[in-house]
Amino acid sequence: MTNNNIYFVANWKMYGNLSSINQINKLIKLSKSKIYKNTKIVYCPPYTLIDRLITKTNKSPISIGAQDCHFETTNFAFTGKISAQQIKKLGAKYVIIGHSENRSLGETDKIINKKLKSALKEKLIPIFCVGEKLKDKKINKTSSIIKKQIRNGLKGIKNFNNIIVAYEPVWAIGTGLIPKNYQIEKVVKLIKDNVNKKTNKILYGGSVNNKNILELKKIKSLNGFLIGGASHTVNKFVDIIKKTIN
Ligand code: PGA
């Protein structure tokens, strides 16, 4: 694990309601302690909780993000959608874009590209997800799929410095399966070679938990983790952070 800022991004997905908010008290306390000064904790709750979590965490180093945004930046007639501008105006700093659960509902690289542009225009930090499906992995297509997702997703974007890339193999999400460290390292290198060698932050996501973190944290080229299931329970999330840092 890098010595720079280490990211722990909690993706709550479609979980959580008002009663979930107080569970982050423990994280607020932890985030203020000196040992965790290089730790970047980002909560991405459902839209319905963004405002409450921003208020709750505003005196702590914890940041808040959204799980998606629409590709139109400003007001537009899109029932049920939320723009990057609306997210920014609430005070959130990050937005997850291109998550495989959205790709599987028909989100194309072209739409992802527009969403990334929209997020950057609003000065949100996109967490851009890429990852291969099991069927691609089986026929050794991981590298070509990732390259294509990066090439199309970042088309026309000149400044990549503020984009965080999350490598999330689709077959690892919510399954308990994870790649071997050398496989993750290979993809991290591929991402760096295709985005920006120096400045980009790269996270791993997919079944990260408080057990496999001890192995995953050995990957020096990673800047942190995108955590779904294990971030819904505060004790597990805290445990992951503590085991990575200590
Ligand atoms: P998981 O989800 O940790 O539950 O596998 C990760 C993600 O989908 O971002």
Tab-separated table of N, CA and C and ligand atoms in Angstrom, residues 11 13 99 101 168 172-174 206-208 226-229, ligand 1:
chain	number	residue	atom	x	y	z
A	11	ASN	N	-19.335	2.242	-0.360
A	11	ASN	CA	-20.441	2.299	-1.317
A	11	ASN	C	-21.645	1.598	-0.667
A	13	LYS	N	-24.611	1.505	-1.702
A	13	LYS	CA	-25.599	1.006	-2.683
A	13	LYS	C	-27.020	1.403	-2.253
A	99	HIS	N	-20.183	2.257	-12.354
A	99	HIS	CA	-20.235	1.028	-11.550
A	99	HIS	C	-20.868	-0.089	-12.378
A	101	GLU	N	-22.865	-2.325	-11.677
A	101	GLU	CA	-24.313	-2.529	-11.480
A	101	GLU	C	-25.116	-1.565	-12.354
A	168	GLU	N	-12.703	-2.842	-10.377
A	168	GLU	CA	-13.670	-3.723	-9.733
A	168	GLU	C	-14.042	-4.860	-10.689
A	172	ALA	N	-16.042	-10.319	-8.932
A	172	ALA	CA	-15.614	-10.253	-7.523
A	172	ALA	C	-16.604	-9.471	-6.661
A	173	ILE	N	-17.524	-8.746	-7.304
A	173	ILE	CA	-18.427	-7.882	-6.532
A	173	ILE	C	-19.507	-8.708	-5.836
A	174	GLY	N	-19.489	-8.635	-4.528
A	174	GLY	CA	-20.518	-9.304	-3.724
A	174	GLY	C	-20.456	-10.828	-3.753
A	206	GLY	N	-14.323	-5.017	-4.723
A	206	GLY	CA	-14.890	-6.334	-5.018
A	206	GLY	C	-14.596	-7.276	-3.876
A	207	SER	N	-15.619	-7.454	-2.997
A	207	SER	CA	-15.531	-8.392	-1.871
A	207	SER	C	-14.411	-8.090	-0.871
A	208	VAL	N	-14.004	-6.828	-0.768
A	208	VAL	CA	-13.005	-6.486	0.263
A	208	VAL	C	-13.661	-6.686	1.626
A	226	LEU	N	-12.529	0.390	-2.603
A	226	LEU	CA	-13.946	0.743	-2.741
A	226	LEU	C	-14.707	-0.440	-2.135
A	227	ILE	N	-15.449	-0.170	-1.091
A	227	ILE	CA	-15.994	-1.265	-0.286
A	227	ILE	C	-17.508	-1.213	-0.245
A	228	GLY	N	-18.134	-2.272	-0.681
A	228	GLY	CA	-19.593	-2.331	-0.686
A	228	GLY	C	-20.105	-2.965	0.598
A	229	GLY	N	-20.456	-4.257	0.512
A	229	GLY	CA	-21.080	-4.974	1.623
A	229	GLY	C	-20.445	-4.732	2.985
B	1	PGA	P1	-18.670	-5.470	-2.501
B	1	PGA	O1	-19.061	-4.295	-3.497
B	1	PGA	O2	-17.583	-4.955	-1.600
B	1	PGA	O3	-19.938	-5.782	-1.782
B	1	PGA	O4	-18.185	-6.607	-3.342
B	1	PGA	C1	-18.089	-3.422	-4.031
B	1	PGA	C2	-18.735	-2.483	-5.003
B	1	PGA	O5	-19.676	-2.902	-5.697
B	1	PGA	O6	-18.347	-1.313	-5.103
